[in-house]
Amino acid sequence: MQYSLLVISQEAADAQIDEETMEWGRAAFDAYAKSLDAAGVLLTADILQPVAASTTVSVRDGATQIQDGPFADTKERLNGTFVIEVPDLDAAIAWAEKCPGAQYGAIEIRPSAIIFHDGAWHSLV
Amino acid sequence: MPPNAEARAAENVARASYGRLLAVLAAPAGDIPAAEDALADAFERALANWPASGIPDNPEGWLLTVARNRLRDLFKSSAFKTGVKLDDVHTAFDDLDFDAIPDKRLELLFVCAHPAIDAGIRTPLMLQTVLGFDSAQIAAAFAVPEAAMAQRLVRAKRRIRDARIPFTIPLRDDMPARLPAVLEAIYGAYAIDWMAVAGTTERDSLAAESLYLAITLASLLDTEPEAYGLAALISLSMSRAAARADGVPLDEQDTALWDAALIAQGESLLRRAHGFDQVGRFQLEAAIQSVHCARIDGGETDFIALRKLYEALVLVAPTLGARVSLAATIGEIDGPDAGLAVLETIEAPRFQPAWATRAHLLAAAGRVDAAREAYAKAISLTTDAVTRARLREKERGL
């Protein structure tokens, strides 16, 4: 099964994170990604820039709307994703609880439905 | 290179006496932050003065006098509003002979593990107030950001002061309700979940500090078998630290790497505990360790004794870990199917040790396909690389 571990928390600037804590975070996420990789379960890992860098595009009403900022303005945001391949939800939970983000935010475990590879969509459910 | 002799003397006093001095300074007003500031100031002055004046005959008394004066200045200052009478603060320090300085560390331990203090901060509080660890060291040990740990410690100490949690030893009737929290918090320093965050394995162990706290508690109380039981448990578990360094399981460890002195100390602590003739969780866990440690003399593991101890432990403290260990022990004595039957009664679908034990027992029973499945499940639940590699090796050996 493929799962996305969605790291959800306040952004560093909003939470007034100091440089020492950022340093802790970098070291912890480095170790975490390396553990996932060593276990052979990591597909991709991605830490996102703050939503201040976001641009939201929609053509829902016929005309292209380009909005400066995130789709939804929330206090806690999606700040990164780890896409992993593990047998079941139990294993995904075991990895989610080790994620450094779980220490100060929350990890949403979202199973993949269909994935695109080798030129076609493949259903996982 | 270590600094000069005076600095080393101050450092040695700090290590040996920090908690004792802090407890005496903090007890009258219940004000740990003020006592910490006063003591830090005294240490600073020691470093500044001792190189010129020489190390005093009674360094602890010297430090206490300076810190006390600092504290009295603080209490006198108009900004400081407290109900404490200066006389109370003063009389506590009249006698500066170190042996006569009252030992309030026991009271301090009970303050740190008071029911009004959040369970998660009790161990860090003990490390800081009794052993003088700074918040950076504690944060590193618990794998949390330093700022977060510092903030939680400050909040807890303010709470102790503002809510006036008393520096007292619980009365005999209250002891059964209060002691377990102290024991848990001390054990917490030993049993830190080193893998709280995957991959961050290289951390200094707090095992020695935990043993020191346990022995301090046991000997200062001297009436509580479980306190001796905890000290025995930590001493006996620590004795095998070198042998399990790379995750080597107990039955494969080289007993030559076990520490005979720690085993002897643990056995002696356990005898003291048993002298009270009143069984408890930590004594049982220590006795289980003692059975394993008997192999240091070339003996075989006494699984019958182990089973009895685990059966008692499951009655007293039915943790998942204890129940799985009982199943494993029954598997050793009555065969893998008997162990598996016990394991089936344990509802723990995400508990890695249950799956590892199941895999081991299925392999021993020769049920290769089922064992392979159980190993796969155990491996999928294992985030630690060393443990994973060991399980993979076992799986390949099927």
Short mmCIF file of C-alpha atoms in Angstrom, two decimals:
data_model
loop_
_atom_site.label_atom_id
_atom_site.label_comp_id
_atom_site.label_asym_id
_atom_site.label_seq_id
_atom_site.Cartn_x
_atom_site.Cartn_y
_atom_site.Cartn_z
CA MET A 1 0.00 0.00 0.00
CA GLN A 2 1.07 3.51 -0.74
CA TYR A 3 0.46 6.20 1.86
CA SER A 4 1.19 9.90 2.06
CA LEU A 5 2.24 11.10 5.48
CA LEU A 6 1.06 14.71 5.53
CA VAL A 7 2.99 16.83 8.01
CA ILE A 8 0.60 19.42 9.38
CA SER A 9 1.60 22.14 11.81
CA GLN A 10 1.97 25.86 12.26
CA GLU A 11 4.56 27.39 10.00
CA ALA A 12 7.91 28.17 11.58
CA ALA A 13 7.43 31.94 11.35
CA ASP A 14 3.93 31.80 12.88
CA ALA A 15 5.13 29.59 15.72
CA GLN A 16 8.13 31.93 16.21
CA ILE A 17 10.60 29.10 15.91
CA ASP A 18 14.15 30.16 16.72
CA GLU A 19 17.25 29.09 14.83
CA GLU A 20 18.22 26.43 17.40
CA THR A 21 14.87 24.73 17.05
CA MET A 22 15.13 24.93 13.28
CA GLU A 23 18.52 23.25 13.58
CA TRP A 24 16.93 20.49 15.67
CA GLY A 25 14.21 20.11 13.04
CA ARG A 26 16.69 19.84 10.17
CA ALA A 27 18.72 17.18 11.98
CA ALA A 28 15.61 15.25 13.03
CA PHE A 29 14.04 15.27 9.55
CA ASP A 30 17.38 14.32 8.04
CA ALA A 31 17.60 11.29 10.35
CA TYR A 32 13.95 10.44 9.75
CA ALA A 33 14.23 10.46 5.95
CA LYS A 34 17.41 8.38 6.15
CA SER A 35 15.63 5.83 8.37
CA LEU A 36 12.74 5.55 5.92
CA ASP A 37 15.21 5.22 3.08
CA ALA A 38 17.32 2.59 4.86
CA ALA A 39 14.18 0.55 5.54
CA GLY A 40 13.39 0.68 1.83
CA VAL A 41 9.94 2.20 2.30
CA LEU A 42 10.48 5.79 1.12
CA LEU A 43 9.18 6.87 -2.31
CA THR A 44 9.49 10.64 -2.04
CA ALA A 45 10.00 13.23 0.67
CA ASP A 46 9.17 16.87 0.24
CA ILE A 47 9.32 19.79 2.67
CA LEU A 48 7.31 22.73 1.32
CA GLN A 49 8.10 26.43 1.35
CA PRO A 50 5.83 28.63 3.48
CA VAL A 51 2.39 29.44 2.05
CA ALA A 52 3.64 32.99 1.51
CA ALA A 53 5.25 31.51 -1.60
CA SER A 54 2.01 29.82 -2.72
CA THR A 55 0.06 30.74 -5.82
CA THR A 56 -3.42 29.30 -6.35
CA VAL A 57 -4.82 28.92 -9.87
CA SER A 58 -8.42 28.20 -10.82
CA VAL A 59 -10.32 28.22 -14.12
CA ARG A 60 -13.50 27.10 -12.41
CA ASP A 61 -15.57 30.07 -13.59
CA GLY A 62 -14.26 30.10 -17.14
CA ALA A 63 -11.55 32.64 -16.64
CA THR A 64 -8.18 31.97 -15.14
CA GLN A 65 -8.04 33.21 -11.59
CA ILE A 66 -4.61 33.53 -10.10
CA GLN A 67 -4.59 34.10 -6.41
CA ASP A 68 -1.58 35.10 -4.38
CA GLY A 69 -1.48 32.72 -1.42
CA PRO A 70 -2.86 29.35 -0.37
CA PHE A 71 -6.20 27.81 -1.35
CA ALA A 72 -7.42 27.82 2.23
CA ASP A 73 -6.03 30.13 4.88
CA THR A 74 -5.71 28.03 8.01
CA LYS A 75 -3.68 28.29 11.19
CA GLU A 76 -2.06 24.90 10.71
CA ARG A 77 -0.89 24.02 7.25
CA LEU A 78 0.45 21.23 5.13
CA ASN A 79 4.22 21.68 5.41
CA GLY A 80 5.57 18.53 3.86
CA THR A 81 4.83 15.06 2.61
CA PHE A 82 6.48 11.68 2.90
CA VAL A 83 5.17 9.15 0.41
CA ILE A 84 5.86 5.64 1.65
CA GLU A 85 5.22 2.09 0.49
CA VAL A 86 4.37 -0.20 3.42
CA PRO A 87 2.14 -3.29 3.76
CA ASP A 88 -0.67 -1.78 5.81
CA LEU A 89 -1.96 1.02 8.03
CA ASP A 90 -0.27 -0.42 11.14
CA ALA A 91 3.14 0.02 9.52
CA ALA A 92 2.19 3.51 8.32
CA ILE A 93 1.22 4.44 11.90
CA ALA A 94 4.52 3.06 13.21
CA TRP A 95 6.37 5.44 10.85
CA ALA A 96 4.03 8.39 11.41
CA GLU A 97 4.61 8.31 15.17
CA LYS A 98 8.36 8.51 14.57
CA CYS A 99 8.05 11.58 12.35
CA PRO A 100 9.60 14.66 14.01
CA GLY A 101 6.53 16.65 12.93
CA ALA A 102 4.41 14.52 15.26
CA GLN A 103 6.31 16.10 18.18
CA TYR A 104 4.88 19.57 17.51
CA GLY A 105 2.11 19.06 14.95
CA ALA A 106 0.16 16.16 13.49
CA ILE A 107 0.67 13.60 10.77
CA GLU A 108 -2.28 12.76 8.56
CA ILE A 109 -1.94 9.34 6.96
CA ARG A 110 -3.67 9.34 3.59
CA PRO A 111 -3.77 6.15 1.50
CA SER A 112 -3.27 6.53 -2.24
CA ALA A 113 -6.16 5.52 -4.51
CA ILE A 114 -4.59 5.40 -7.95
CA ILE A 115 -1.08 6.22 -9.02
CA PHE A 116 0.35 7.07 -12.43
CA HIS A 117 3.44 5.29 -13.57
CA ASP A 118 4.78 3.72 -16.78
CA GLY A 119 2.44 5.88 -18.83
CA ALA A 120 -0.82 4.77 -17.24
CA TRP A 121 -2.99 5.00 -14.14
CA HIS A 122 -2.95 2.05 -11.79
CA SER A 123 -5.61 1.50 -9.19
CA LEU A 124 -4.39 0.59 -5.72
CA VAL A 125 -7.80 -0.17 -4.25
CA MET B 1 42.35 19.85 29.18
CA PRO B 2 40.37 20.32 32.36
CA PRO B 3 40.53 23.83 33.80
CA ASN B 4 42.51 24.68 36.92
CA ALA B 5 42.11 22.98 40.29
CA GLU B 6 39.72 25.60 41.64
CA ALA B 7 37.41 25.27 38.69
CA ARG B 8 37.59 21.49 38.98
CA ALA B 9 36.76 21.72 42.69
CA ALA B 10 33.72 23.86 41.92
CA GLU B 11 32.72 21.40 39.24
CA ASN B 12 33.07 18.43 41.58
CA VAL B 13 31.00 20.13 44.24
CA ALA B 14 28.45 20.96 41.58
CA ARG B 15 28.16 17.36 40.51
CA ALA B 16 28.07 15.82 43.97
CA SER B 17 26.10 18.42 45.86
CA TYR B 18 24.04 20.37 43.38
CA GLY B 19 20.72 18.70 44.19
CA ARG B 20 21.36 18.78 47.88
CA LEU B 21 22.17 22.50 47.90
CA LEU B 22 19.29 23.35 45.58
CA ALA B 23 16.78 21.38 47.64
CA VAL B 24 17.79 23.18 50.85
CA LEU B 25 17.62 26.56 49.14
CA ALA B 26 14.28 25.93 47.42
CA ALA B 27 12.41 24.18 50.24
CA PRO B 28 11.51 27.15 52.51
CA ALA B 29 9.64 29.14 49.85
CA GLY B 30 9.04 26.34 47.35
CA ASP B 31 10.81 28.59 44.88
CA ILE B 32 13.06 26.54 42.61
CA PRO B 33 13.78 29.30 40.06
CA ALA B 34 15.00 31.68 42.77
CA ALA B 35 17.11 28.93 44.33
CA GLU B 36 18.60 28.09 40.92
CA ASP B 37 19.53 31.71 40.33
CA ALA B 38 21.09 32.05 43.77
CA LEU B 39 23.06 28.83 43.39
CA ALA B 40 24.26 29.75 39.90
CA ASP B 41 25.43 33.06 41.32
CA ALA B 42 27.30 31.29 44.13
CA PHE B 43 29.06 28.97 41.66
CA GLU B 44 30.02 31.97 39.56
CA ARG B 45 31.56 33.67 42.58
CA ALA B 46 33.37 30.48 43.52
CA LEU B 47 35.00 30.40 40.10
CA ALA B 48 35.96 34.05 40.47
CA ASN B 49 37.21 33.86 44.10
CA TRP B 50 38.67 30.43 44.70
CA PRO B 51 41.68 30.78 42.36
CA ALA B 52 42.87 33.73 44.51
CA SER B 53 41.65 32.72 47.97
CA GLY B 54 42.11 28.97 47.63
CA ILE B 55 39.48 26.25 47.87
CA PRO B 56 37.63 26.60 51.18
CA ASP B 57 37.74 23.69 53.65
CA ASN B 58 34.02 23.33 53.34
CA PRO B 59 33.16 24.27 49.75
CA GLU B 60 29.51 23.27 50.09
CA GLY B 61 29.11 25.47 53.16
CA TRP B 62 30.79 28.34 51.33
CA LEU B 63 28.47 27.97 48.36
CA LEU B 64 25.42 27.67 50.58
CA THR B 65 26.32 30.82 52.50
CA VAL B 66 26.78 32.85 49.35
CA ALA B 67 23.62 31.45 47.77
CA ARG B 68 21.65 32.01 50.95
CA ASN B 69 22.72 35.65 51.12
CA ARG B 70 21.79 36.08 47.48
CA LEU B 71 18.40 34.52 48.16
CA ARG B 72 17.79 36.73 51.20
CA ASP B 73 18.57 39.83 49.13
CA LEU B 74 16.04 38.62 46.63
CA PHE B 75 13.37 37.93 49.24
CA LYS B 76 13.99 41.32 50.81
CA SER B 77 13.66 43.20 47.54
CA SER B 78 10.38 45.00 47.26
CA ALA B 79 9.63 43.43 43.91
CA PHE B 80 9.52 40.04 45.54
CA LYS B 81 6.24 39.31 47.21
CA THR B 82 6.15 36.16 49.24
CA GLY B 83 4.57 35.00 52.42
CA VAL B 84 7.77 33.38 53.65
CA LYS B 85 9.28 34.76 56.81
CA LEU B 86 12.95 35.63 56.46
CA ASP B 87 13.68 33.83 59.70
CA ASP B 88 12.53 30.55 58.17
CA VAL B 89 14.91 31.04 55.30
CA HIS B 90 17.71 32.03 57.61
CA THR B 91 17.57 29.30 60.21
CA ALA B 92 17.72 26.58 57.60
CA PHE B 93 21.34 27.50 56.88
CA ASP B 94 22.72 28.30 60.26
CA ASP B 95 24.85 25.21 60.46
CA LEU B 96 27.27 25.15 57.58
CA ASP B 97 28.91 21.81 58.29
CA PHE B 98 28.05 19.89 55.12
CA ASP B 99 27.03 16.76 56.98
CA ALA B 100 24.68 18.91 58.99
CA ILE B 101 23.13 20.53 55.94
CA PRO B 102 19.71 18.89 55.88
CA ASP B 103 19.17 16.59 52.94
CA LYS B 104 15.96 17.75 51.31
CA ARG B 105 16.45 15.86 48.05
CA LEU B 106 13.79 13.36 49.01
CA GLU B 107 11.27 16.17 49.43
CA LEU B 108 12.46 17.58 46.12
CA LEU B 109 11.85 14.23 44.37
CA PHE B 110 8.31 14.12 45.72
CA VAL B 111 7.74 17.71 44.56
CA CYS B 112 8.95 16.83 41.04
CA ALA B 113 6.53 13.89 40.85
CA HIS B 114 3.63 15.62 42.59
CA PRO B 115 0.19 14.75 41.13
CA ALA B 116 -0.25 18.42 40.16
CA ILE B 117 2.82 18.22 37.89
CA ASP B 118 2.29 16.86 34.39
CA ALA B 119 3.64 13.31 34.19
CA GLY B 120 5.67 14.05 31.07
CA ILE B 121 7.81 16.73 32.72
CA ARG B 122 8.54 14.89 36.00
CA THR B 123 11.65 13.09 34.79
CA PRO B 124 13.16 16.23 33.18
CA LEU B 125 12.44 18.17 36.39
CA MET B 126 14.34 15.60 38.46
CA LEU B 127 17.28 15.65 36.08
CA GLN B 128 17.44 19.40 36.27
CA THR B 129 16.84 20.03 39.96
CA VAL B 130 18.51 17.03 41.57
CA LEU B 131 21.35 16.49 39.10
CA GLY B 132 21.82 19.99 37.73
CA PHE B 133 21.37 19.12 34.04
CA ASP B 134 20.68 22.11 31.81
CA SER B 135 17.69 22.11 29.53
CA ALA B 136 19.84 21.56 26.42
CA GLN B 137 21.17 18.25 27.79
CA ILE B 138 17.68 17.15 28.81
CA ALA B 139 16.19 18.15 25.46
CA ALA B 140 18.88 16.17 23.65
CA ALA B 141 18.12 13.09 25.73
CA PHE B 142 14.40 13.30 25.02
CA ALA B 143 14.83 14.23 21.34
CA VAL B 144 12.77 17.39 21.58
CA PRO B 145 13.74 20.96 20.66
CA GLU B 146 15.60 22.74 23.44
CA ALA B 147 13.32 25.77 23.46
CA ALA B 148 10.29 23.53 23.98
CA MET B 149 11.93 21.63 26.85
CA ALA B 150 13.18 24.83 28.51
CA GLN B 151 9.71 26.33 28.33
CA ARG B 152 8.05 23.26 29.85
CA LEU B 153 10.60 23.16 32.68
CA VAL B 154 10.12 26.86 33.47
CA ARG B 155 6.36 26.42 33.48
CA ALA B 156 6.54 23.42 35.84
CA LYS B 157 8.84 25.22 38.27
CA ARG B 158 6.58 28.28 38.30
CA ARG B 159 3.66 26.01 38.99
CA ILE B 160 5.47 24.47 41.96
CA ARG B 161 6.13 27.95 43.33
CA ASP B 162 2.78 29.58 42.55
CA ALA B 163 0.63 26.66 43.67
CA ARG B 164 2.89 26.22 46.73
CA ILE B 165 3.45 22.52 46.29
CA PRO B 166 4.91 21.65 49.69
CA PHE B 167 8.45 20.28 50.13
CA THR B 168 7.33 17.43 52.35
CA ILE B 169 7.63 13.66 52.40
CA PRO B 170 4.19 12.08 52.19
CA LEU B 171 2.86 10.56 55.38
CA ARG B 172 2.84 6.80 55.66
CA ASP B 173 -0.83 6.56 54.63
CA ASP B 174 -0.25 8.67 51.53
CA MET B 175 2.95 6.90 50.51
CA PRO B 176 1.30 4.13 48.45
CA ALA B 177 -0.46 6.78 46.37
CA ARG B 178 2.56 9.05 45.97
CA LEU B 179 5.57 6.76 45.66
CA PRO B 180 4.69 5.09 42.31
CA ALA B 181 4.88 8.45 40.50
CA VAL B 182 8.38 9.07 41.86
CA LEU B 183 9.48 5.56 40.87
CA GLU B 184 7.97 5.97 37.39
CA ALA B 185 9.73 9.28 36.85
CA ILE B 186 13.11 7.87 37.91
CA TYR B 187 12.58 4.79 35.76
CA GLY B 188 11.65 7.20 32.96
CA ALA B 189 15.22 8.48 32.92
CA TYR B 190 16.42 4.91 32.34
CA ALA B 191 13.76 3.84 29.89
CA ILE B 192 13.68 6.90 27.65
CA ASP B 193 12.26 5.84 24.34
CA TRP B 194 15.56 6.25 22.51
CA MET B 195 13.74 5.84 19.25
CA ALA B 196 11.06 8.48 19.83
CA VAL B 197 12.20 9.95 16.56
CA ALA B 198 13.42 7.43 14.03
CA GLY B 199 17.09 7.55 13.19
CA THR B 200 18.25 9.69 16.09
CA THR B 201 19.97 6.88 17.93
CA GLU B 202 23.20 8.56 19.00
CA ARG B 203 22.32 10.05 22.34
CA ASP B 204 23.93 9.96 25.74
CA SER B 205 22.30 7.41 27.96
CA LEU B 206 20.86 8.67 31.23
CA ALA B 207 21.08 5.20 32.77
CA ALA B 208 23.76 6.16 35.30
CA GLU B 209 21.78 9.22 36.39
CA SER B 210 18.66 7.14 36.77
CA LEU B 211 20.52 4.61 38.92
CA TYR B 212 21.89 7.42 41.07
CA LEU B 213 18.39 8.82 41.63
CA ALA B 214 16.97 5.37 42.41
CA ILE B 215 19.67 4.60 44.97
CA THR B 216 19.30 8.08 46.50
CA LEU B 217 15.54 7.57 46.82
CA ALA B 218 15.83 4.06 48.22
CA SER B 219 18.47 4.89 50.81
CA LEU B 220 16.88 8.17 51.94
CA LEU B 221 13.47 6.52 52.34
CA ASP B 222 14.89 3.21 53.57
CA THR B 223 11.40 1.87 54.27
CA GLU B 224 10.12 1.17 50.78
CA PRO B 225 10.89 -2.18 49.13
CA GLU B 226 9.80 -0.97 45.68
CA ALA B 227 12.37 1.84 45.79
CA TYR B 228 15.07 -0.77 46.38
CA GLY B 229 13.42 -2.91 43.70
CA LEU B 230 13.72 -0.09 41.17
CA ALA B 231 17.38 0.53 42.06
CA ALA B 232 18.03 -3.21 41.68
CA LEU B 233 16.21 -3.33 38.33
CA ILE B 234 18.23 -0.46 36.88
CA SER B 235 21.53 -1.79 38.22
CA LEU B 236 20.92 -5.28 36.79
CA SER B 237 19.67 -3.98 33.42
CA MET B 238 22.63 -1.63 33.13
CA SER B 239 25.04 -4.48 33.72
CA ARG B 240 24.33 -5.77 30.21
CA ALA B 241 24.54 -2.42 28.40
CA ALA B 242 27.86 -3.20 26.66
CA ALA B 243 26.68 -6.65 25.54
CA ARG B 244 23.50 -5.37 23.90
CA ALA B 245 25.22 -2.44 22.19
CA ASP B 246 24.33 -3.48 18.65
CA GLY B 247 20.90 -4.76 19.54
CA VAL B 248 22.18 -8.24 20.38
CA PRO B 249 19.27 -10.08 22.01
CA LEU B 250 19.66 -11.39 25.56
CA ASP B 251 20.05 -15.05 24.71
CA GLU B 252 22.88 -14.34 22.24
CA GLN B 253 24.84 -11.93 24.43
CA ASP B 254 28.45 -12.57 25.40
CA THR B 255 28.30 -12.77 29.20
CA ALA B 256 31.98 -11.76 29.37
CA LEU B 257 30.78 -8.26 28.45
CA TRP B 258 28.40 -8.09 31.42
CA ASP B 259 29.41 -5.87 34.33
CA ALA B 260 29.87 -8.11 37.38
CA ALA B 261 30.05 -5.19 39.83
CA LEU B 262 26.68 -3.83 38.71
CA ILE B 263 25.20 -7.31 38.95
CA ALA B 264 26.52 -7.72 42.49
CA GLN B 265 25.16 -4.31 43.44
CA GLY B 266 21.78 -5.16 41.90
CA GLU B 267 21.61 -8.48 43.74
CA SER B 268 22.40 -6.78 47.02
CA LEU B 269 19.73 -4.11 46.44
CA LEU B 270 17.25 -6.83 45.53
CA ARG B 271 18.00 -8.73 48.75
CA ARG B 272 17.28 -5.57 50.73
CA ALA B 273 13.99 -5.17 48.88
CA HIS B 274 13.00 -8.77 49.53
CA GLY B 275 13.79 -8.27 53.21
CA PHE B 276 10.56 -6.28 53.50
CA ASP B 277 8.59 -9.32 52.34
CA GLN B 278 6.21 -7.25 50.26
CA VAL B 279 6.20 -7.94 46.53
CA GLY B 280 5.80 -5.30 43.84
CA ARG B 281 6.25 -4.58 40.16
CA PHE B 282 9.81 -3.29 40.25
CA GLN B 283 11.02 -6.09 42.52
CA LEU B 284 9.52 -8.65 40.14
CA GLU B 285 11.14 -6.99 37.14
CA ALA B 286 14.45 -6.89 39.01
CA ALA B 287 14.10 -10.56 39.92
CA ILE B 288 13.52 -11.36 36.23
CA GLN B 289 16.73 -9.50 35.38
CA SER B 290 18.47 -11.40 38.16
CA VAL B 291 17.44 -14.75 36.63
CA HIS B 292 18.97 -13.66 33.31
CA CYS B 293 22.10 -12.31 34.97
CA ALA B 294 22.71 -15.71 36.62
CA ARG B 295 24.15 -16.80 33.27
CA ILE B 296 27.28 -14.79 34.06
CA ASP B 297 28.47 -17.76 36.12
CA GLY B 298 28.03 -20.08 33.16
CA GLY B 299 24.58 -21.22 34.29
CA GLU B 300 21.55 -21.94 32.15
CA THR B 301 18.53 -19.61 32.19
CA ASP B 302 16.02 -20.91 34.72
CA PHE B 303 12.85 -20.65 32.63
CA ILE B 304 10.65 -22.18 35.34
CA ALA B 305 11.63 -19.37 37.71
CA LEU B 306 11.13 -16.85 34.90
CA ARG B 307 7.62 -18.12 34.26
CA LYS B 308 6.64 -17.78 37.92
CA LEU B 309 7.99 -14.23 37.99
CA TYR B 310 6.23 -13.22 34.77
CA GLU B 311 2.98 -14.76 36.01
CA ALA B 312 3.24 -12.66 39.16
CA LEU B 313 4.22 -9.57 37.14
CA VAL B 314 1.21 -9.96 34.85
CA LEU B 315 -1.02 -9.98 37.94
CA VAL B 316 0.61 -6.89 39.46
CA ALA B 317 1.27 -4.90 36.28
CA PRO B 318 -0.40 -6.42 33.20
CA THR B 319 1.52 -4.50 30.54
CA LEU B 320 1.62 -5.77 26.96
CA GLY B 321 5.37 -6.26 27.30
CA ALA B 322 5.01 -8.48 30.38
CA ARG B 323 2.24 -10.57 28.78
CA VAL B 324 4.25 -11.12 25.59
CA SER B 325 7.31 -12.07 27.64
CA LEU B 326 5.24 -14.59 29.59
CA ALA B 327 4.06 -16.13 26.31
CA ALA B 328 7.68 -16.35 25.09
CA THR B 329 8.76 -18.00 28.35
CA ILE B 330 5.92 -20.53 28.17
CA GLY B 331 7.04 -21.23 24.61
CA GLU B 332 10.52 -22.05 25.92
CA ILE B 333 9.17 -24.43 28.59
CA ASP B 334 6.10 -26.12 27.07
CA GLY B 335 6.99 -25.74 23.42
CA PRO B 336 6.14 -23.16 20.75
CA ASP B 337 2.47 -24.14 20.37
CA ALA B 338 1.82 -23.49 24.07
CA GLY B 339 3.49 -20.09 23.72
CA LEU B 340 1.49 -19.30 20.59
CA ALA B 341 -1.75 -20.22 22.36
CA VAL B 342 -0.99 -17.65 25.08
CA LEU B 343 0.01 -15.09 22.47
CA GLU B 344 -3.36 -15.52 20.73
CA THR B 345 -5.10 -14.24 23.85
CA ILE B 346 -3.24 -10.91 23.65
CA GLU B 347 -5.07 -8.27 21.64
CA ALA B 348 -2.26 -6.09 20.28
CA PRO B 349 -2.32 -5.86 16.49
CA ARG B 350 0.27 -3.07 16.33
CA PHE B 351 2.66 -4.25 19.08
CA GLN B 352 5.94 -5.10 17.41
CA PRO B 353 7.29 -7.40 20.17
CA ALA B 354 4.14 -9.55 19.92
CA TRP B 355 4.76 -10.10 16.20
CA ALA B 356 8.48 -10.76 16.65
CA THR B 357 7.69 -13.33 19.36
CA ARG B 358 4.97 -14.91 17.22
CA ALA B 359 7.40 -15.21 14.32
CA HIS B 360 10.04 -16.76 16.55
CA LEU B 361 7.60 -19.32 17.99
CA LEU B 362 6.15 -20.20 14.58
CA ALA B 363 9.68 -20.73 13.26
CA ALA B 364 10.46 -22.97 16.24
CA ALA B 365 7.28 -24.94 15.50
CA GLY B 366 8.46 -25.46 11.92
CA ARG B 367 5.51 -23.56 10.43
CA VAL B 368 7.64 -21.79 7.86
CA ASP B 369 4.95 -19.99 5.82
CA ALA B 370 3.17 -18.62 8.86
CA ALA B 371 6.52 -17.65 10.39
CA ARG B 372 7.48 -15.80 7.22
CA GLU B 373 4.23 -13.84 7.36
CA ALA B 374 4.74 -12.98 11.02
CA TYR B 375 8.32 -11.86 10.35
CA ALA B 376 7.10 -9.66 7.49
CA LYS B 377 4.55 -8.06 9.81
CA ALA B 378 7.12 -7.59 12.58
CA ILE B 379 9.58 -6.06 10.11
CA SER B 380 6.94 -3.69 8.73
CA LEU B 381 6.33 -2.40 12.27
CA THR B 382 10.04 -1.92 13.00
CA THR B 383 11.46 1.55 12.39
CA ASP B 384 14.84 0.83 13.99
CA ALA B 385 17.42 -0.26 11.41
CA VAL B 386 19.39 -2.65 13.66
CA THR B 387 16.31 -4.52 14.85
CA ARG B 388 15.00 -4.67 11.30
CA ALA B 389 18.27 -6.19 10.05
CA ARG B 390 18.17 -8.83 12.80
CA LEU B 391 14.59 -9.80 11.97
CA ARG B 392 15.42 -9.97 8.25
CA GLU B 393 18.32 -12.29 9.04
CA LYS B 394 16.02 -14.59 11.02
CA GLU B 395 13.47 -14.54 8.22
CA ARG B 396 16.12 -15.50 5.66
CA GLY B 397 17.22 -18.34 7.94
CA LEU B 398 13.80 -20.03 7.74
#
